[in-house]
GROMACS .gro file of C-alpha atoms in nm:
model
  409
    1MET     CA    1  -3.958   0.274  -1.719
    2ALA     CA    2  -3.783   0.300  -1.384
    3ARG     CA    3  -3.549   0.581  -1.317
    4THR     CA    4  -3.180   0.504  -1.244
    5PHE     CA    5  -2.947   0.639  -0.979
    6ASP     CA    6  -2.764   0.939  -1.112
    7THR     CA    7  -2.460   0.890  -0.888
    8PRO     CA    8  -2.333   0.614  -0.644
    9ILE     CA    9  -2.414   0.858  -0.357
   10GLN     CA   10  -2.788   0.841  -0.453
   11HIS     CA   11  -2.770   0.464  -0.433
   12LEU     CA   12  -2.597   0.489  -0.099
   13ASP     CA   13  -2.860   0.725   0.041
   14GLU     CA   14  -3.141   0.500  -0.074
   15CYS     CA   15  -2.979   0.199   0.093
   16VAL     CA   16  -2.918   0.390   0.415
   17ALA     CA   17  -3.280   0.479   0.424
   18LEU     CA   18  -3.363   0.116   0.379
   19VAL     CA   19  -3.149   0.022   0.682
   20HIS     CA   20  -3.329   0.304   0.874
   21GLN     CA   21  -3.654   0.136   0.809
   22LEU     CA   22  -3.519  -0.209   0.911
   23VAL     CA   23  -3.404  -0.065   1.245
   24GLU     CA   24  -3.730   0.124   1.300
   25ARG     CA   25  -3.929  -0.194   1.225
   26GLN     CA   26  -3.727  -0.393   1.485
   27ILE     CA   27  -3.741  -0.116   1.749
   28ASN     CA   28  -4.130  -0.116   1.714
   29ALA     CA   29  -4.131  -0.489   1.742
   30HIS     CA   30  -3.936  -0.485   2.056
   31TRP     CA   31  -4.147  -0.202   2.203
   32GLU     CA   32  -4.466  -0.408   2.152
   33ALA     CA   33  -4.306  -0.723   2.277
   34GLY     CA   34  -4.191  -0.540   2.591
   35ILE     CA   35  -3.827  -0.636   2.532
   36LEU     CA   36  -3.717  -0.267   2.482
   37PRO     CA   37  -3.821   0.013   2.718
   38ARG     CA   38  -3.982   0.306   2.540
   39VAL     CA   39  -3.819   0.562   2.763
   40LYS     CA   40  -3.450   0.521   2.847
   41ASP     CA   41  -3.329   0.611   3.189
   42GLN     CA   42  -2.986   0.609   3.365
   43PHE     CA   43  -3.024   0.234   3.441
   44SER     CA   44  -3.103   0.128   3.083
   45GLY     CA   45  -2.855  -0.121   2.946
   46THR     CA   46  -2.725  -0.204   3.302
   47PHE     CA   47  -2.990  -0.456   3.409
   48VAL     CA   48  -3.255  -0.693   3.271
   49SER     CA   49  -3.595  -0.556   3.371
   50GLY     CA   50  -3.893  -0.769   3.480
   51GLY     CA   51  -4.089  -0.647   3.172
   52GLU     CA   52  -3.815  -0.781   2.947
   53VAL     CA   53  -3.815  -1.119   3.127
   54VAL     CA   54  -4.198  -1.148   3.083
   55ALA     CA   55  -4.155  -1.059   2.709
   56LEU     CA   56  -3.876  -1.309   2.658
   57LEU     CA   57  -4.091  -1.576   2.821
   58GLY     CA   58  -4.375  -1.502   2.572
   59GLY     CA   59  -4.597  -1.317   2.809
   60ALA     CA   60  -4.649  -0.996   2.597
   61VAL     CA   61  -4.896  -0.994   2.312
   62PRO     CA   62  -4.872  -0.705   2.059
   63SER     CA   63  -5.200  -0.522   2.010
   64PRO     CA   64  -5.378  -0.543   1.671
   65GLU     CA   65  -5.275  -0.187   1.595
   66ALA     CA   66  -4.911  -0.271   1.673
   67GLN     CA   67  -4.929  -0.575   1.454
   68GLN     CA   68  -5.071  -0.368   1.173
   69LYS     CA   69  -4.792  -0.120   1.206
   70LEU     CA   70  -4.528  -0.395   1.168
   71VAL     CA   71  -4.714  -0.524   0.857
   72ASP     CA   72  -4.707  -0.167   0.711
   73LEU     CA   73  -4.335  -0.133   0.791
   74ASP     CA   74  -4.261  -0.469   0.631
   75ALA     CA   75  -4.454  -0.358   0.316
   76ALA     CA   76  -4.262  -0.026   0.304
   77ILE     CA   77  -3.931  -0.210   0.328
   78SER     CA   78  -4.025  -0.456   0.055
   79ALA     CA   79  -4.134  -0.157  -0.167
   80ARG     CA   80  -3.805   0.020  -0.114
   81GLU     CA   81  -3.608  -0.284  -0.197
   82GLU     CA   82  -3.800  -0.331  -0.515
   83ARG     CA   83  -3.742   0.026  -0.620
   84ILE     CA   84  -3.367  -0.003  -0.549
   85GLU     CA   85  -3.347  -0.319  -0.764
   86ALA     CA   86  -3.551  -0.159  -1.050
   87LYS     CA   87  -3.311   0.136  -1.057
   88LEU     CA   88  -3.014  -0.090  -1.053
   89GLU     CA   89  -3.154  -0.295  -1.347
   90GLU     CA   90  -3.223   0.025  -1.537
   91ALA     CA   91  -2.861   0.140  -1.470
   92ARG     CA   92  -2.736  -0.183  -1.615
   93ARG     CA   93  -2.954  -0.135  -1.929
   94GLN     CA   94  -2.798   0.208  -1.975
   95ASP     CA   95  -2.455   0.070  -1.927
   96GLN     CA   96  -2.418   0.283  -1.613
   97THR     CA   97  -2.170   0.137  -1.360
   98LEU     CA   98  -2.269   0.149  -1.000
   99PRO     CA   99  -1.978   0.026  -0.777
  100PHE     CA  100  -2.197  -0.171  -0.535
  101ASP     CA  101  -2.378  -0.344  -0.812
  102VAL     CA  102  -2.038  -0.448  -0.950
  103LEU     CA  103  -1.934  -0.570  -0.611
  104ARG     CA  104  -2.248  -0.784  -0.544
  105ARG     CA  105  -2.235  -0.942  -0.889
  106ALA     CA  106  -1.858  -1.010  -0.868
  107PHE     CA  107  -1.906  -1.206  -0.555
  108ALA     CA  108  -2.260  -1.345  -0.636
  109LEU     CA  109  -2.390  -1.210  -0.296
  110THR     CA  110  -2.728  -1.328  -0.185
  111PRO     CA  111  -3.000  -1.083  -0.081
  112THR     CA  112  -2.931  -1.153   0.284
  113GLU     CA  113  -2.552  -1.096   0.239
  114GLN     CA  114  -2.626  -0.766   0.066
  115ARG     CA  115  -2.860  -0.660   0.346
  116ALA     CA  116  -2.601  -0.745   0.613
  117LEU     CA  117  -2.338  -0.548   0.417
  118TRP     CA  118  -2.564  -0.250   0.388
  119ILE     CA  119  -2.638  -0.244   0.757
  120LEU     CA  120  -2.258  -0.240   0.834
  121ILE     CA  121  -2.205   0.027   0.579
  122ALA     CA  122  -2.490   0.245   0.701
  123LEU     CA  123  -2.365   0.230   1.061
  124GLU     CA  124  -2.030   0.363   0.939
  125VAL     CA  125  -2.166   0.663   0.747
  126ASN     CA  126  -2.478   0.762   0.931
  127ALA     CA  127  -2.450   0.896   1.291
  128PRO     CA  128  -2.832   0.881   1.369
  129LEU     CA  129  -2.836   0.508   1.270
  130ARG     CA  130  -2.547   0.445   1.508
  131GLN     CA  131  -2.753   0.603   1.785
  132LEU     CA  132  -3.058   0.401   1.698
  133MET     CA  133  -2.844   0.080   1.703
  134ARG     CA  134  -2.724   0.166   2.057
  135TYR     CA  135  -3.087   0.209   2.156
  136LEU     CA  136  -3.192  -0.114   1.992
  137VAL     CA  137  -2.926  -0.321   2.158
  138ASN     CA  138  -2.981  -0.127   2.483
  139GLU     CA  139  -2.610  -0.059   2.517
  140ALA     CA  140  -2.519   0.321   2.508
  141SER     CA  141  -2.142   0.254   2.466
  142ARG     CA  142  -2.176   0.033   2.166
  143VAL     CA  143  -1.955   0.128   1.868
  144TYR     CA  144  -1.979  -0.158   1.624
  145ALA     CA  145  -2.245  -0.401   1.530
  146ASP     CA  146  -2.226  -0.767   1.620
  147VAL     CA  147  -2.359  -1.092   1.475
  148GLY     CA  148  -2.659  -1.059   1.716
  149LEU     CA  149  -2.766  -0.734   1.553
  150LEU     CA  150  -2.741  -0.882   1.212
  151GLN     CA  151  -2.950  -1.168   1.331
  152LEU     CA  152  -3.221  -0.927   1.448
  153LEU     CA  153  -3.229  -0.738   1.118
  154VAL     CA  154  -3.140  -0.988   0.864
  155TYR     CA  155  -3.168  -1.350   0.983
  156SER     CA  156  -3.466  -1.351   1.212
  157THR     CA  157  -3.725  -1.531   0.993
  158ASP     CA  158  -3.758  -1.908   0.940
  159ALA     CA  159  -3.645  -1.862   0.575
  160THR     CA  160  -3.325  -1.683   0.665
  161ARG     CA  161  -3.222  -1.822   0.999
  162GLU     CA  162  -3.048  -2.127   0.860
  163LEU     CA  163  -2.840  -1.896   0.635
  164MET     CA  164  -2.676  -1.707   0.922
  165LEU     CA  165  -2.410  -1.959   1.023
  166HIS     CA  166  -2.313  -2.016   0.655
  167GLU     CA  167  -2.304  -1.645   0.551
  168LEU     CA  168  -2.140  -1.511   0.868
  169SER     CA  169  -1.880  -1.779   0.924
  170PRO     CA  170  -1.511  -1.677   0.897
  171GLU     CA  171  -1.479  -1.866   0.559
  172SER     CA  172  -1.794  -1.721   0.410
  173ARG     CA  173  -1.768  -1.493   0.103
  174LEU     CA  174  -1.809  -1.175   0.311
  175PHE     CA  175  -1.515  -1.264   0.529
  176ARG     CA  176  -1.296  -1.461   0.286
  177TYR     CA  177  -1.277  -1.161   0.058
  178ARG     CA  178  -1.253  -0.922   0.341
  179LEU     CA  179  -1.568  -0.721   0.259
  180VAL     CA  180  -1.646  -0.761   0.635
  181GLU     CA  181  -1.414  -0.834   0.923
  182PHE     CA  182  -1.450  -0.950   1.280
  183LEU     CA  183  -1.295  -0.715   1.545
  184GLY     CA  184  -1.031  -0.817   1.790
  185SER     CA  185  -0.758  -1.091   1.799
  186ARG     CA  186  -0.844  -1.443   1.679
  187ARG     CA  187  -0.843  -1.555   2.045
  188GLN     CA  188  -1.094  -1.289   2.139
  189GLN     CA  189  -1.315  -1.383   1.840
  190GLU     CA  190  -1.300  -1.749   1.931
  191ASP     CA  191  -1.372  -1.692   2.294
  192ALA     CA  192  -1.671  -1.456   2.239
  193PRO     CA  193  -2.017  -1.610   2.201
  194PHE     CA  194  -2.112  -1.621   1.834
  195LEU     CA  195  -2.383  -1.359   1.859
  196LEU     CA  196  -2.152  -1.122   2.041
  197ARG     CA  197  -1.867  -1.125   1.791
  198GLN     CA  198  -1.835  -0.764   1.673
  199VAL     CA  199  -1.817  -0.708   1.292
  200LYS     CA  200  -1.736  -0.406   1.070
  201VAL     CA  201  -1.732  -0.337   0.704
  202HIS     CA  202  -1.394  -0.304   0.539
  203PRO     CA  203  -1.292   0.059   0.452
  204ARG     CA  204  -1.249  -0.057   0.093
  205VAL     CA  205  -1.625  -0.108   0.056
  206ILE     CA  206  -1.696   0.229   0.212
  207GLU     CA  207  -1.477   0.375  -0.064
  208LEU     CA  208  -1.673   0.192  -0.337
  209VAL     CA  209  -2.021   0.292  -0.230
  210HIS     CA  210  -1.901   0.656  -0.239
  211GLY     CA  211  -1.787   0.611  -0.598
  212ILE     CA  212  -1.421   0.589  -0.536
  213VAL     CA  213  -1.287   0.311  -0.767
  214ARG     CA  214  -0.928   0.229  -0.735
  215LEU     CA  215  -0.686  -0.048  -0.631
  216ASP     CA  216  -0.704  -0.094  -0.246
  217ARG     CA  217  -0.427   0.126  -0.091
  218GLU     CA  218  -0.349  -0.164   0.142
  219VAL     CA  219  -0.198  -0.367  -0.151
  220ALA     CA  220  -0.100  -0.082  -0.380
  221ASP     CA  221   0.273  -0.115  -0.283
  222ILE     CA  222   0.291  -0.478  -0.394
  223ALA     CA  223   0.043  -0.489  -0.678
  224GLU     CA  224  -0.055  -0.296  -0.993
  225LEU     CA  225  -0.387  -0.296  -1.178
  226LEU     CA  226  -0.340  -0.311  -1.551
  227HIS     CA  227  -0.636  -0.224  -1.785
  228SER     CA  228  -0.461  -0.111  -2.097
  229LEU     CA  229  -0.278  -0.426  -2.193
  230PRO     CA  230  -0.048  -0.461  -2.496
  231PRO     CA  231  -0.154  -0.707  -2.772
  232HIS     CA  232   0.043  -1.009  -2.875
  233ASP     CA  233   0.116  -0.872  -3.225
  234GLY     CA  234   0.452  -0.724  -3.148
  235LEU     CA  235   0.568  -1.021  -2.937
  236VAL     CA  236   0.860  -1.206  -3.101
  237LEU     CA  237   0.757  -1.548  -2.997
  238PRO     CA  238   0.622  -1.855  -3.186
  239ASP     CA  239   0.250  -1.816  -3.269
  240GLY     CA  240   0.184  -2.159  -3.120
  241ILE     CA  241   0.281  -2.032  -2.768
  242LYS     CA  242   0.061  -1.717  -2.813
  243HIS     CA  243  -0.243  -1.916  -2.904
  244GLU     CA  244  -0.188  -2.170  -2.638
  245THR     CA  245  -0.162  -1.902  -2.363
  246VAL     CA  246  -0.482  -1.722  -2.491
  247GLN     CA  247  -0.673  -2.046  -2.497
  248LEU     CA  248  -0.564  -2.137  -2.138
  249VAL     CA  249  -0.689  -1.805  -2.016
  250ARG     CA  250  -1.022  -1.837  -2.209
  251ASN     CA  251  -1.073  -2.185  -2.075
  252ALA     CA  252  -1.011  -2.059  -1.722
  253LEU     CA  253  -1.265  -1.788  -1.762
  254GLU     CA  254  -1.521  -2.035  -1.900
  255ALA     CA  255  -1.460  -2.263  -1.600
  256SER     CA  256  -1.507  -1.981  -1.351
  257ASN     CA  257  -1.833  -1.887  -1.519
  258GLY     CA  258  -1.948  -2.240  -1.467
  259GLY     CA  259  -1.840  -2.234  -1.093
  260THR     CA  260  -1.523  -2.444  -1.144
  261VAL     CA  261  -1.167  -2.376  -1.030
  262SER     CA  262  -0.920  -2.400  -1.310
  263GLN     CA  263  -0.543  -2.482  -1.315
  264ALA     CA  264  -0.301  -2.184  -1.262
  265ILE     CA  265  -0.112  -2.088  -1.570
  266VAL     CA  266   0.266  -2.048  -1.508
  267LEU     CA  267   0.492  -1.902  -1.773
  268SER     CA  268   0.845  -2.049  -1.728
  269GLY     CA  269   1.149  -1.887  -1.897
  270SER     CA  270   1.449  -1.666  -1.876
  271GLU     CA  271   1.445  -1.306  -1.777
  272GLY     CA  272   1.336  -1.095  -2.072
  273SER     CA  273   1.191  -1.387  -2.269
  274GLY     CA  274   0.839  -1.230  -2.283
  275ARG     CA  275   0.665  -1.423  -2.008
  276LYS     CA  276   0.474  -1.112  -1.866
  277SER     CA  277   0.397  -1.000  -2.223
  278LEU     CA  278   0.239  -1.343  -2.292
  279VAL     CA  279   0.016  -1.302  -1.996
  280TYR     CA  280  -0.080  -0.941  -2.081
  281GLY     CA  281  -0.169  -1.033  -2.443
  282ALA     CA  282  -0.366  -1.339  -2.341
  283ALA     CA  283  -0.567  -1.138  -2.086
  284ARG     CA  284  -0.633  -0.869  -2.347
  285ALA     CA  285  -0.750  -1.128  -2.595
  286ALA     CA  286  -0.973  -1.292  -2.338
  287GLY     CA  287  -1.126  -0.961  -2.229
  288CYS     CA  288  -0.991  -0.925  -1.870
  289SER     CA  289  -0.750  -0.706  -1.689
  290VAL     CA  290  -0.445  -0.810  -1.480
  291VAL     CA  291  -0.336  -0.744  -1.123
  292ARG     CA  292   0.044  -0.772  -1.134
  293ILE     CA  293   0.173  -0.896  -0.799
  294ALA     CA  294   0.526  -0.874  -0.679
  295SER     CA  295   0.560  -1.209  -0.506
  296ASP     CA  296   0.887  -1.123  -0.332
  297ARG     CA  297   0.712  -0.838  -0.150
  298LEU     CA  298   0.432  -1.052  -0.003
  299PRO     CA  299   0.441  -1.075   0.380
  300ALA     CA  300   0.629  -1.365   0.544
  301ASP     CA  301   0.403  -1.387   0.845
  302PRO     CA  302   0.125  -1.647   0.766
  303LEU     CA  303  -0.158  -1.441   0.907
  304GLU     CA  304  -0.051  -1.118   0.733
  305LEU     CA  305   0.006  -1.319   0.415
  306GLN     CA  306  -0.348  -1.458   0.439
  307ARG     CA  307  -0.495  -1.107   0.483
  308THR     CA  308  -0.295  -0.976   0.194
  309VAL     CA  309  -0.380  -1.251  -0.054
  310ARG     CA  310  -0.746  -1.220   0.039
  311ALA     CA  311  -0.732  -0.850  -0.035
  312LEU     CA  312  -0.558  -0.918  -0.361
  313LEU     CA  313  -0.815  -1.175  -0.474
  314ARG     CA  314  -1.099  -0.936  -0.375
  315GLU     CA  315  -0.947  -0.667  -0.599
  316ALA     CA  316  -0.900  -0.914  -0.882
  317ALA     CA  317  -1.269  -1.015  -0.862
  318LEU     CA  318  -1.392  -0.657  -0.836
  319PHE     CA  319  -1.194  -0.544  -1.146
  320HIS     CA  320  -1.250  -0.867  -1.347
  321ALA     CA  321  -0.877  -0.912  -1.355
  322MET     CA  322  -0.649  -1.205  -1.346
  323PRO     CA  323  -0.395  -1.211  -1.057
  324MET     CA  324  -0.047  -1.268  -1.195
  325PHE     CA  325   0.211  -1.350  -0.937
  326GLU     CA  326   0.541  -1.238  -1.081
  327ARG     CA  327   0.829  -1.469  -0.981
  328ILE     CA  328   0.583  -1.713  -0.812
  329ASP     CA  329   0.872  -1.958  -0.745
  330VAL     CA  330   1.008  -1.730  -0.467
  331LEU     CA  331   0.707  -1.832  -0.260
  332ALA     CA  332   0.813  -2.192  -0.239
  333GLY     CA  333   1.090  -2.093   0.010
  334ASP     CA  334   1.455  -2.173   0.008
  335VAL     CA  335   1.646  -2.294   0.320
  336GLU     CA  336   1.987  -2.199   0.182
  337LEU     CA  337   1.870  -1.850   0.106
  338GLY     CA  338   1.679  -1.815   0.427
  339ARG     CA  339   1.355  -1.770   0.239
  340VAL     CA  340   1.027  -1.863   0.423
  341ASP     CA  341   0.794  -2.108   0.247
  342ARG     CA  342   0.468  -1.916   0.176
  343SER     CA  343   0.318  -2.161  -0.069
  344ALA     CA  344   0.087  -2.337   0.170
  345VAL     CA  345  -0.101  -2.010   0.261
  346LEU     CA  346  -0.120  -1.914  -0.106
  347ASP     CA  347  -0.248  -2.256  -0.199
  348ARG     CA  348  -0.517  -2.240   0.066
  349GLU     CA  349  -0.646  -1.899  -0.046
  350LEU     CA  350  -0.632  -1.985  -0.422
  351ALA     CA  351  -0.813  -2.321  -0.374
  352SER     CA  352  -1.155  -2.158  -0.398
  353PHE     CA  353  -1.081  -1.859  -0.618
  354LEU     CA  354  -1.288  -1.906  -0.935
  355GLY     CA  355  -1.111  -1.675  -1.170
  356PRO     CA  356  -0.799  -1.740  -1.379
  357VAL     CA  357  -0.465  -1.723  -1.206
  358ALA     CA  358  -0.123  -1.680  -1.376
  359GLY     CA  359   0.233  -1.661  -1.262
  360THR     CA  360   0.586  -1.629  -1.396
  361CYS     CA  361   0.892  -1.816  -1.286
  362THR     CA  362   1.253  -1.884  -1.405
  363ARG     CA  363   1.321  -2.191  -1.609
  364ARG     CA  364   1.355  -2.497  -1.400
  365ASP     CA  365   1.328  -2.873  -1.415
  366THR     CA  366   1.063  -2.910  -1.138
  367ARG     CA  367   0.738  -2.744  -1.066
  368PRO     CA  368   0.791  -2.401  -0.908
  369LEU     CA  369   0.546  -2.484  -0.619
  370ALA     CA  370   0.251  -2.713  -0.545
  371LEU     CA  371  -0.107  -2.587  -0.579
  372SER     CA  372  -0.403  -2.810  -0.506
  373ARG     CA  373  -0.584  -2.640  -0.804
  374GLY     CA  374  -0.309  -2.767  -1.024
  375LEU     CA  375  -0.053  -2.597  -1.253
  376VAL     CA  376  -0.016  -2.591  -1.622
  377ILE     CA  377   0.335  -2.478  -1.725
  378VAL     CA  378   0.410  -2.297  -2.052
  379ASP     CA  379   0.779  -2.294  -2.138
  380VAL     CA  380   0.885  -1.974  -2.306
  381PRO     CA  381   1.192  -2.012  -2.521
  382MET     CA  382   1.460  -1.747  -2.562
  383PRO     CA  383   1.411  -1.557  -2.892
  384THR     CA  384   1.627  -1.688  -3.182
  385GLU     CA  385   1.909  -1.490  -3.312
  386ALA     CA  386   1.697  -1.358  -3.595
  387ALA     CA  387   1.423  -1.259  -3.357
  388ARG     CA  388   1.668  -1.086  -3.127
  389ALA     CA  389   1.796  -0.886  -3.427
  390GLN     CA  390   1.447  -0.783  -3.495
  391LEU     CA  391   1.399  -0.669  -3.141
  392TRP     CA  392   1.715  -0.454  -3.161
  393GLU     CA  393   1.584  -0.291  -3.475
  394ARG     CA  394   1.254  -0.214  -3.312
  395ALA     CA  395   1.412  -0.083  -2.996
  396LEU     CA  396   1.653   0.152  -3.179
  397GLY     CA  397   1.422   0.260  -3.451
  398MET     CA  398   1.599   0.521  -3.672
  399ASP     CA  399   1.904   0.485  -3.466
  400ALA     CA  400   1.947   0.125  -3.598
  401ARG     CA  401   2.105   0.266  -3.920
  402GLY     CA  402   2.476   0.198  -3.907
  403PHE     CA  403   2.439  -0.018  -3.605
  404ASP     CA  404   2.525  -0.392  -3.643
  405VAL     CA  405   2.209  -0.549  -3.499
  406ASP     CA  406   2.320  -0.896  -3.615
  407ARG     CA  407   2.641  -0.870  -3.399
  408ALA     CA  408   2.438  -0.734  -3.112
  409ALA     CA  409   2.191  -1.022  -3.147
   0.00000   0.00000   0.00000
C-alpha cells in the first residue's frame, strides 16, 4: 500500500521537486544541443551565439551518453509523477483532503494543465528554481514565466503540442477561473508574441497548496461561504414549493455531473417571504454549500466585474457550492435609478459554469434579467395569516404568553 502525504506541505515539496527535475532535464537537453552555454559570462542573454545558431539549425548531435542521461531523467520524472499520484489516491481512500487534489478535480484539470500549474507555483515559492529558470531562458532579469517556458517544460512533445493553444488561451479553464493570469494590460498581452506572454499563478492557489482553505479575500467583502445550512423543516411555506426547489437544485447538480449547463433558479417574492431560506434548505438537501453574493456590491466596470465573477465561480467550484446572487434583479440596470446594466457580463461568465446557480429577486411581472442558460422562476408567496401567527410564536418563544399573535399577524 502506498503511503499518503501527511500534510499539504509534503505534497507541495514533492511537486516542487518534480518541477526541479523538469527544469534539470531541459537544461541538459539544451546543453547537449548547444542552445544553452554551459558557462555564463557577462554577455549571456544579450546576444545569440554562433553555437546557438548552429544548434537551432540542427547542426549539433547529442552524444550517446547525453541521450542516455535524458532517458534516465525522463524515467525519474515519470517515476516521481507515479509516486505522487499513488499517494493522492491513497489520501482519497483515507478520506484525507489535500487542497490541490480538490482543486484539480473541481476543474477537471488535464495532466498537462496540472504540470503547468505546478511549474508556476514552484517558481513562486522556490528561489533556486527561479534562478534555474533565468538560466534556462538565458535572461538574468527574468521575474515571471512566459508561455514559451511552459512550452519547453510541458508542451514540447508531439502528443502535447496541440494542447498548448487550447489550454493556455485566455478562455481556457486555467484563465477563465483565474487559477493563472497573464501579466500586463490587455493591450500589452495582445501585442506580445504568444510565446512571450508572461504568466503567473493566482495567489489563491499559493494559499491552497500551503493548506490555507478559506474564501478568497478578494471577494470576501461581497460574498459569504455558507457550509452549515438550515433545513427546510422550520420554514413556514407550502411543502410543494420546498420539494420543487430541492428537485431543481438536484437536477442542476445531475446536469453538471453530466457536463451540461442547467437553468438558473430564481426565487421571486417579497422581502421576508423566505426566498433565501428556500435556497439554503434545497442546497442542504442536495448536499452542497452556498456562496451568498451581494449583487448590489458587484463592480460596475465590465473588466472588474468579469474578474470578480470569475473569482466567485472559482470559489463556488472549489467548495462544491452553489452561487446565490441575492437581489439578482439589480444587475439588469435601471436608467431612472442610474444603475448600470451588468447582466451581459454576468450572462457571459455564467454561460459555461456547470454547477447550479441561484438568485433571489423581488416579485415582478417580467423576468428579472436575461441569461442564455435560461431561468426557472419559483414564486414564493407571502405566508398566510395563520403562518405569520406561527412565526410570531416561534420568534417570541416564552414571551408570546399574553401577546396577541393573531393581531400582530
